[in-house]
Amino acid sequence: MIELKNVSKEFVSPKKYPGFKGAIKGLFSNEKVRKVAVDDISFTIEKGEIVGYIGSNGAGKSTTIKMMTGILNPTEGTCLVDGIDPSKNRKENAQNIGVVFGQRTQLWWDLPLSESFTILKEIYDVSDEDYANQMEFLNRVLELDEFFDRPVRTLSLGQRMRADLGAALLHNPKVLYLDEPTIGLDLVVKDNIRHAIKEINEKYQTTVILTTHDIGDIEELCSRIIIIDEGKKIYDGTLEDLKDTYGKRRKVTMEVRKPDLLKELQLFQKIESVNDVQITENDYDSVLDVEGKTYTVSFDKHKMQVPQILSAVMELTEVTDIKLQETELAEIVKEIYNHGGV
Ligand SMILES: Nc1ncnc2c1ncn2[C@@H]1O[C@H](COP(=O)(O)OP(=O)(O)O)[C@@H](O)[C@H]1O
Ligand SMILES: [Mg+2]
């Protein structure tokens, strides 16, 4: 249903200088700032999947969604949504997709909600029969009746979100993009929204991609999550696997005197022979940076320990400094659990 191949997006904007003098300087300067917001991302999403698109602020989530909706063109790579290139056939793509940005509404602020729906019916060319059917369904799952005649600006945040979701689904799109759909909502409304998303997905096999910081959204909705960090995809799999595999990962960086000596190091064999334990190559990843003179090992903390790694390395060369960190993914797992939810 959705296929991204090596998609990148680079923003180029004029360089900003601080202060008033800086503003003047900026007027006459041609200096540009380049920002790679999305960096060589590929994935395929099948019809009917609900995928959580996760990452910290500024990771590149919204930029990816904007490319899938046709609002932005990729700088590199290709994006296909139901066989259509959104940047080339934006209108055709629009018929297939629904979009909700949690931070702002797509509805007409001063009009009664009912009129927004009438306008959308025209825009998307929905037949009277389909409209009636879909409204019956949307009213049942989102209870729009309660406030259908009120101007959008008078709605509470929760009502507005239900309204926005309903509006995005009026033409029964094949793909639904939700950017932070539960942000700022209280628990009851969150729950309603999640149930609605689930029902729509089950009834129509709608493909759903949502960005969220809310672990509840992920746990209740997403059979799969894709994590991006600084524009790069760093994980694609289930939440369970992420917790099992990366929640326990640690990372140790060692500064060493003679990194060349570590080139041939088979760490797991070395640790096994030194410590009499059983380790496989899957229990760790290692990166040797000869120029920076560092050796970094990400490892499963239940399988091996820092002193074991250290002693194996010190058999070959002197270690001059050592830094212990969580891996990016372990940090992200923690972050979603600490900041997410209520
Ligand atoms: N129009 C733009 N011009 C320049 N930089 C942008 C633009 N839009 C986003 N960025 C930058 O790209 C990065 C990714 O942004 P975004 O996709 O909004 O992240 P997220 O949604 O994950 O928080 C950020 O560093 C952001 O400042
Ligand atoms: Mg965003």
Short mmCIF file of C-alpha atoms and ligand atoms in Angstrom, two decimals:
data_model
loop_
_atom_site.label_atom_id
_atom_site.label_comp_id
_atom_site.label_asym_id
_atom_site.label_seq_id
_atom_site.Cartn_x
_atom_site.Cartn_y
_atom_site.Cartn_z
CA MET A 1 0.00 0.00 0.00
CA ILE A 2 2.83 2.38 0.90
CA GLU A 3 6.37 2.07 -0.36
CA LEU A 4 9.23 4.41 0.45
CA LYS A 5 12.56 3.76 -1.24
CA ASN A 6 15.65 5.63 -0.06
CA VAL A 7 13.65 8.77 0.62
CA SER A 8 15.52 11.86 1.83
CA LYS A 9 14.41 15.41 2.42
CA GLU A 10 16.82 18.29 2.76
CA PHE A 11 15.69 21.77 3.73
CA VAL A 12 17.80 24.70 2.65
CA SER A 13 17.08 27.97 4.40
CA PRO A 14 18.92 31.30 4.69
CA LYS A 15 21.31 31.42 7.59
CA LYS A 16 20.01 33.49 10.52
CA TYR A 17 22.24 35.72 12.62
CA PRO A 18 21.28 36.80 16.11
CA GLY A 19 20.09 40.31 17.02
CA PHE A 20 19.24 43.36 14.96
CA LYS A 21 22.68 43.66 13.39
CA GLY A 22 22.41 40.01 12.55
CA ALA A 23 19.09 40.55 10.80
CA ILE A 24 20.71 43.22 8.61
CA LYS A 25 23.70 40.99 7.95
CA GLY A 26 21.31 38.20 7.00
CA LEU A 27 19.76 40.40 4.32
CA PHE A 28 23.05 40.69 2.49
CA SER A 29 24.42 37.25 3.09
CA ASN A 30 23.97 34.31 0.79
CA GLU A 31 24.89 31.78 3.40
CA LYS A 32 22.55 28.87 3.62
CA VAL A 33 21.81 26.32 6.29
CA ARG A 34 21.19 22.77 5.14
CA LYS A 35 19.17 20.39 7.22
CA VAL A 36 18.66 16.77 6.28
CA ALA A 37 15.33 16.16 7.99
CA VAL A 38 14.78 12.70 6.51
CA ASP A 39 17.82 10.61 5.63
CA ASP A 40 17.55 7.64 3.28
CA ILE A 41 14.42 6.03 4.69
CA SER A 42 12.87 2.91 3.16
CA PHE A 43 9.90 0.85 4.28
CA THR A 44 6.85 -0.94 2.96
CA ILE A 45 3.48 -0.89 4.69
CA GLU A 46 0.78 -3.38 3.73
CA LYS A 47 -2.93 -2.73 3.43
CA GLY A 48 -4.68 -2.83 6.81
CA GLU A 49 -1.59 -2.31 8.95
CA ILE A 50 -1.54 0.17 11.83
CA VAL A 51 2.00 1.48 12.12
CA GLY A 52 3.36 3.78 14.81
CA TYR A 53 5.93 6.23 13.49
CA ILE A 54 8.00 7.11 16.52
CA GLY A 55 10.86 9.46 17.33
CA SER A 56 11.79 12.44 19.46
CA ASN A 57 10.97 16.02 18.51
CA GLY A 58 12.66 17.06 15.30
CA ALA A 59 13.39 13.46 14.28
CA GLY A 60 11.66 13.91 10.92
CA LYS A 61 8.25 12.32 11.50
CA SER A 62 6.06 15.13 10.21
CA THR A 63 8.36 15.67 7.24
CA THR A 64 7.96 12.00 6.25
CA ILE A 65 4.18 12.25 6.56
CA LYS A 66 4.14 15.41 4.49
CA MET A 67 6.00 13.57 1.71
CA MET A 68 3.50 10.69 1.85
CA THR A 69 0.61 13.13 1.57
CA GLY A 70 2.20 15.11 -1.28
CA ILE A 71 2.63 18.35 0.67
CA LEU A 72 6.42 18.08 0.29
CA ASN A 73 8.53 16.53 -2.47
CA PRO A 74 11.38 14.23 -1.50
CA THR A 75 14.85 15.56 -2.35
CA GLU A 76 15.83 12.00 -3.19
CA GLY A 77 14.19 8.60 -3.43
CA THR A 78 10.69 7.52 -4.37
CA CYS A 79 7.43 7.32 -2.50
CA LEU A 80 4.39 5.39 -3.72
CA VAL A 81 1.00 5.32 -2.01
CA ASP A 82 -1.40 2.80 -3.55
CA GLY A 83 0.67 2.97 -6.73
CA ILE A 84 0.54 6.77 -6.92
CA ASP A 85 3.48 9.15 -6.51
CA PRO A 86 1.99 11.76 -4.13
CA SER A 87 4.32 14.55 -5.24
CA LYS A 88 3.41 14.06 -8.90
CA ASN A 89 -0.30 13.28 -8.57
CA ARG A 90 -1.30 15.16 -5.50
CA LYS A 91 -5.01 15.33 -6.34
CA GLU A 92 -5.34 11.66 -7.16
CA ASN A 93 -3.46 10.81 -3.98
CA ALA A 94 -5.73 13.08 -1.93
CA GLN A 95 -8.74 10.90 -2.84
CA ASN A 96 -6.98 7.93 -1.27
CA ILE A 97 -5.85 9.49 1.97
CA GLY A 98 -7.15 11.18 5.09
CA VAL A 99 -4.94 13.35 7.27
CA VAL A 100 -5.25 14.63 10.82
CA PHE A 101 -2.65 16.91 12.34
CA GLY A 102 -3.33 16.93 16.07
CA GLN A 103 -1.95 20.41 16.55
CA ARG A 104 -4.25 22.19 14.16
CA THR A 105 -7.64 21.64 12.61
CA GLN A 106 -8.46 21.16 8.94
CA LEU A 107 -12.00 22.37 9.54
CA TRP A 108 -13.53 25.78 8.91
CA TRP A 109 -13.26 27.53 12.24
CA ASP A 110 -16.36 29.74 12.10
CA LEU A 111 -18.72 27.37 10.32
CA PRO A 112 -20.95 24.84 12.00
CA LEU A 113 -19.31 21.43 11.81
CA SER A 114 -22.17 20.18 9.64
CA GLU A 115 -21.24 22.73 6.96
CA SER A 116 -17.60 21.67 6.97
CA PHE A 117 -18.83 18.17 6.24
CA THR A 118 -21.08 19.42 3.43
CA ILE A 119 -18.11 21.20 1.85
CA LEU A 120 -15.89 18.14 2.20
CA LYS A 121 -18.60 15.99 0.62
CA GLU A 122 -18.42 18.25 -2.44
CA ILE A 123 -14.61 18.44 -2.50
CA TYR A 124 -14.25 14.67 -2.40
CA ASP A 125 -17.28 14.09 -4.61
CA VAL A 126 -18.95 11.68 -2.19
CA SER A 127 -22.35 10.40 -3.42
CA ASP A 128 -25.47 11.01 -1.28
CA GLU A 129 -25.74 7.33 -0.55
CA ASP A 130 -22.09 6.93 0.51
CA TYR A 131 -22.35 10.09 2.57
CA ALA A 132 -25.40 8.80 4.44
CA ASN A 133 -23.77 5.46 5.13
CA GLN A 134 -20.47 6.88 6.21
CA MET A 135 -22.13 9.51 8.44
CA GLU A 136 -24.13 6.82 10.16
CA PHE A 137 -20.95 4.89 10.88
CA LEU A 138 -18.95 7.97 11.95
CA ASN A 139 -21.76 9.13 14.22
CA ARG A 140 -21.78 5.78 15.92
CA VAL A 141 -18.03 5.57 16.56
CA LEU A 142 -17.28 9.28 17.09
CA GLU A 143 -20.64 10.57 18.36
CA LEU A 144 -20.53 13.67 16.20
CA ASP A 145 -24.28 14.29 16.68
CA GLU A 146 -23.63 15.90 20.05
CA PHE A 147 -22.05 18.97 18.50
CA PHE A 148 -22.73 18.68 14.76
CA ASP A 149 -24.48 22.06 14.52
CA ARG A 150 -21.97 24.04 16.53
CA PRO A 151 -19.22 26.21 15.04
CA VAL A 152 -15.87 24.44 15.21
CA ARG A 153 -14.32 27.18 17.32
CA THR A 154 -16.74 26.43 20.17
CA LEU A 155 -15.74 22.75 20.38
CA SER A 156 -13.56 21.37 23.16
CA LEU A 157 -10.21 19.89 22.12
CA GLY A 158 -11.60 16.36 22.41
CA GLN A 159 -14.69 17.18 20.35
CA ARG A 160 -12.56 18.95 17.78
CA MET A 161 -10.32 15.90 17.46
CA ARG A 162 -13.33 13.64 16.94
CA ALA A 163 -14.60 16.12 14.35
CA ASP A 164 -11.24 16.23 12.57
CA LEU A 165 -11.00 12.46 12.51
CA GLY A 166 -14.54 12.21 11.14
CA ALA A 167 -13.75 14.78 8.47
CA ALA A 168 -10.60 12.92 7.41
CA LEU A 169 -12.66 9.74 7.02
CA LEU A 170 -15.72 11.12 5.23
CA HIS A 171 -14.52 9.94 1.81
CA ASN A 172 -13.47 6.59 3.30
CA PRO A 173 -9.77 6.86 2.40
CA LYS A 174 -7.54 3.82 1.98
CA VAL A 175 -4.80 5.40 4.08
CA LEU A 176 -5.17 7.47 7.23
CA TYR A 177 -2.29 9.62 8.49
CA LEU A 178 -2.53 10.80 12.07
CA ASP A 179 0.12 13.19 13.38
CA GLU A 180 -0.11 13.22 17.20
CA PRO A 181 -3.84 12.38 17.26
CA THR A 182 -4.19 12.13 21.03
CA ILE A 183 -1.95 15.01 22.10
CA GLY A 184 -3.46 16.99 24.97
CA LEU A 185 -6.56 14.82 25.29
CA ASP A 186 -7.85 13.43 28.55
CA LEU A 187 -7.92 9.68 29.09
CA VAL A 188 -11.58 9.14 28.22
CA VAL A 189 -11.31 10.96 24.93
CA LYS A 190 -8.00 9.23 24.12
CA ASP A 191 -9.77 5.96 24.65
CA ASN A 192 -12.64 6.97 22.36
CA ILE A 193 -10.25 8.05 19.64
CA ARG A 194 -8.28 4.80 19.89
CA HIS A 195 -11.44 2.72 19.68
CA ALA A 196 -12.60 4.70 16.69
CA ILE A 197 -9.28 4.15 14.90
CA LYS A 198 -9.46 0.44 15.62
CA GLU A 199 -13.02 0.12 14.37
CA ILE A 200 -12.30 1.98 11.17
CA ASN A 201 -9.27 -0.21 10.57
CA GLU A 202 -11.26 -3.37 11.16
CA LYS A 203 -14.31 -2.37 9.14
CA TYR A 204 -12.54 -1.02 6.06
CA GLN A 205 -9.02 -2.44 6.34
CA THR A 206 -7.86 1.17 6.39
CA THR A 207 -4.08 1.46 6.55
CA VAL A 208 -3.12 3.75 9.45
CA ILE A 209 0.15 5.53 10.11
CA LEU A 210 0.32 7.51 13.30
CA THR A 211 3.00 9.53 15.01
CA THR A 212 2.71 9.71 18.76
CA HIS A 213 4.61 10.12 21.99
CA ASP A 214 1.96 8.21 23.84
CA ILE A 215 2.86 4.66 24.84
CA GLY A 216 -0.85 3.91 25.27
CA ASP A 217 -1.48 4.68 21.59
CA ILE A 218 1.35 2.38 20.63
CA GLU A 219 0.38 -0.46 22.92
CA GLU A 220 -3.29 -0.40 22.02
CA LEU A 221 -3.08 0.29 18.32
CA CYS A 222 0.22 -0.48 16.69
CA SER A 223 1.15 -3.98 15.62
CA ARG A 224 4.34 -2.48 14.25
CA ILE A 225 6.48 0.53 15.03
CA ILE A 226 9.10 2.32 12.98
CA ILE A 227 11.51 4.49 14.95
CA ILE A 228 13.45 7.33 13.43
CA ASP A 229 16.25 9.32 14.97
CA GLU A 230 17.87 12.35 13.34
CA GLY A 231 16.11 11.49 10.10
CA LYS A 232 17.34 7.88 9.98
CA LYS A 233 15.31 4.74 10.46
CA ILE A 234 16.74 2.90 13.43
CA TYR A 235 14.07 0.31 14.17
CA ASP A 236 11.24 -1.49 12.40
CA GLY A 237 9.40 -4.21 14.29
CA THR A 238 7.03 -4.91 17.15
CA LEU A 239 7.01 -3.08 20.47
CA GLU A 240 7.57 -6.39 22.25
CA ASP A 241 10.74 -7.12 20.31
CA LEU A 242 11.96 -3.61 20.92
CA LYS A 243 11.48 -3.99 24.67
CA ASP A 244 13.00 -7.49 24.73
CA THR A 245 15.96 -6.77 22.55
CA TYR A 246 16.91 -3.16 23.06
CA GLY A 247 15.50 -2.33 26.47
CA LYS A 248 18.41 -4.30 27.88
CA ARG A 249 21.12 -2.92 25.64
CA ARG A 250 24.00 -0.85 26.96
CA LYS A 251 26.80 0.85 25.12
CA VAL A 252 30.40 1.25 26.18
CA THR A 253 32.91 3.43 24.35
CA MET A 254 36.59 2.89 25.05
CA GLU A 255 39.44 5.16 24.05
CA VAL A 256 42.36 2.94 23.20
CA ARG A 257 46.06 3.47 22.61
CA LYS A 258 46.48 1.22 19.57
CA PRO A 259 43.16 0.66 17.82
CA ASP A 260 44.83 -1.19 14.92
CA LEU A 261 45.43 -4.10 17.22
CA LEU A 262 41.66 -4.48 17.67
CA LYS A 263 40.94 -4.89 13.96
CA GLU A 264 40.97 -8.64 14.12
CA LEU A 265 39.30 -8.86 17.50
CA GLN A 266 36.52 -11.43 17.71
CA LEU A 267 35.17 -10.03 20.92
CA PHE A 268 32.81 -12.86 21.76
CA GLN A 269 35.56 -15.46 21.38
CA LYS A 270 37.94 -13.40 23.44
CA ILE A 271 35.40 -12.91 26.21
CA GLU A 272 34.54 -16.59 26.16
CA SER A 273 38.14 -17.64 26.51
CA VAL A 274 38.94 -15.07 29.18
CA ASN A 275 35.79 -15.45 31.25
CA ASP A 276 34.52 -18.93 30.55
CA VAL A 277 31.03 -17.78 29.45
CA GLN A 278 28.92 -18.42 26.34
CA ILE A 279 28.27 -15.50 24.02
CA THR A 280 27.13 -15.28 20.41
CA GLU A 281 27.68 -12.62 17.78
CA ASN A 282 24.06 -11.49 18.18
CA ASP A 283 24.58 -10.36 21.75
CA TYR A 284 26.52 -7.27 20.70
CA ASP A 285 27.52 -4.89 17.90
CA SER A 286 30.92 -3.27 17.78
CA VAL A 287 32.34 -0.29 15.94
CA LEU A 288 36.04 0.39 15.68
CA ASP A 289 37.00 3.98 14.85
CA VAL A 290 40.73 3.87 14.17
CA GLU A 291 41.09 7.62 13.61
CA GLY A 292 39.12 8.58 16.68
CA LYS A 293 40.93 5.76 18.47
CA THR A 294 37.69 4.49 19.94
CA TYR A 295 36.07 1.10 20.16
CA THR A 296 32.35 1.05 20.88
CA VAL A 297 30.35 -2.01 21.87
CA SER A 298 26.56 -2.14 22.22
CA PHE A 299 25.66 -5.22 24.16
CA ASP A 300 22.95 -7.13 25.96
CA LYS A 301 23.54 -6.43 29.62
CA HIS A 302 22.26 -9.86 30.58
CA LYS A 303 24.78 -11.61 28.39
CA MET A 304 27.98 -9.72 29.04
CA GLN A 305 29.36 -7.11 31.40
CA VAL A 306 31.62 -4.12 31.04
CA PRO A 307 34.55 -5.63 33.01
CA GLN A 308 34.49 -8.65 30.70
CA ILE A 309 34.59 -6.48 27.60
CA LEU A 310 37.26 -4.33 29.13
CA SER A 311 39.50 -7.21 30.09
CA ALA A 312 39.21 -8.71 26.60
CA VAL A 313 40.20 -5.40 24.98
CA MET A 314 43.00 -4.76 27.47
CA GLU A 315 44.63 -8.00 26.50
CA LEU A 316 45.36 -6.38 23.16
CA THR A 317 45.88 -2.70 23.88
CA GLU A 318 45.80 -0.10 26.61
CA VAL A 319 42.45 1.56 27.39
CA THR A 320 42.87 5.25 28.25
CA ASP A 321 39.26 6.23 28.87
CA ILE A 322 35.86 4.61 29.09
CA LYS A 323 32.31 5.88 28.78
CA LEU A 324 29.16 3.90 29.52
CA GLN A 325 25.86 4.91 27.92
CA GLU A 326 22.48 3.55 27.05
CA THR A 327 22.01 2.80 23.36
CA GLU A 328 19.85 5.18 21.33
CA LEU A 329 17.10 2.60 21.22
CA ALA A 330 17.28 1.84 24.92
CA GLU A 331 17.02 5.55 25.53
CA ILE A 332 14.05 5.78 23.24
CA VAL A 333 12.31 2.85 24.95
CA LYS A 334 12.85 4.63 28.25
CA GLU A 335 11.74 7.92 26.83
CA ILE A 336 8.49 6.54 25.51
CA TYR A 337 7.78 4.93 28.82
CA ASN A 338 8.70 7.95 30.92
CA HIS A 339 7.14 10.74 28.94
CA GLY A 340 4.36 8.87 27.23
CA GLY A 341 0.94 8.07 28.58
CA VAL A 342 -0.92 10.35 30.95
N1 LIG B 1 10.17 23.86 6.33
C1 LIG B 1 11.30 23.58 6.98
N2 LIG B 1 12.44 24.30 6.76
C2 LIG B 1 13.58 24.02 7.41
N3 LIG B 1 13.71 23.05 8.32
C3 LIG B 1 12.62 22.29 8.60
C4 LIG B 1 11.36 22.53 7.94
N4 LIG B 1 10.45 21.63 8.42
C5 LIG B 1 11.11 20.87 9.33
N5 LIG B 1 12.41 21.27 9.43
C6 LIG B 1 13.43 20.66 10.29
O1 LIG B 1 13.51 19.29 9.98
C7 LIG B 1 13.65 18.50 11.15
C8 LIG B 1 12.54 17.48 11.26
O2 LIG B 1 11.31 18.15 11.52
P1 LIG B 1 9.92 17.38 11.69
O3 LIG B 1 9.73 16.45 10.55
O4 LIG B 1 8.87 18.39 11.92
O5 LIG B 1 10.19 16.54 13.03
P2 LIG B 1 9.14 15.77 13.98
O6 LIG B 1 7.79 15.81 13.35
O7 LIG B 1 9.71 14.40 14.12
O8 LIG B 1 9.17 16.51 15.30
C9 LIG B 1 13.72 19.50 12.30
O9 LIG B 1 15.06 19.75 12.60
C10 LIG B 1 13.05 20.72 11.75
O10 LIG B 1 13.54 21.88 12.38
MG MG B 2 6.01 16.56 14.08
#
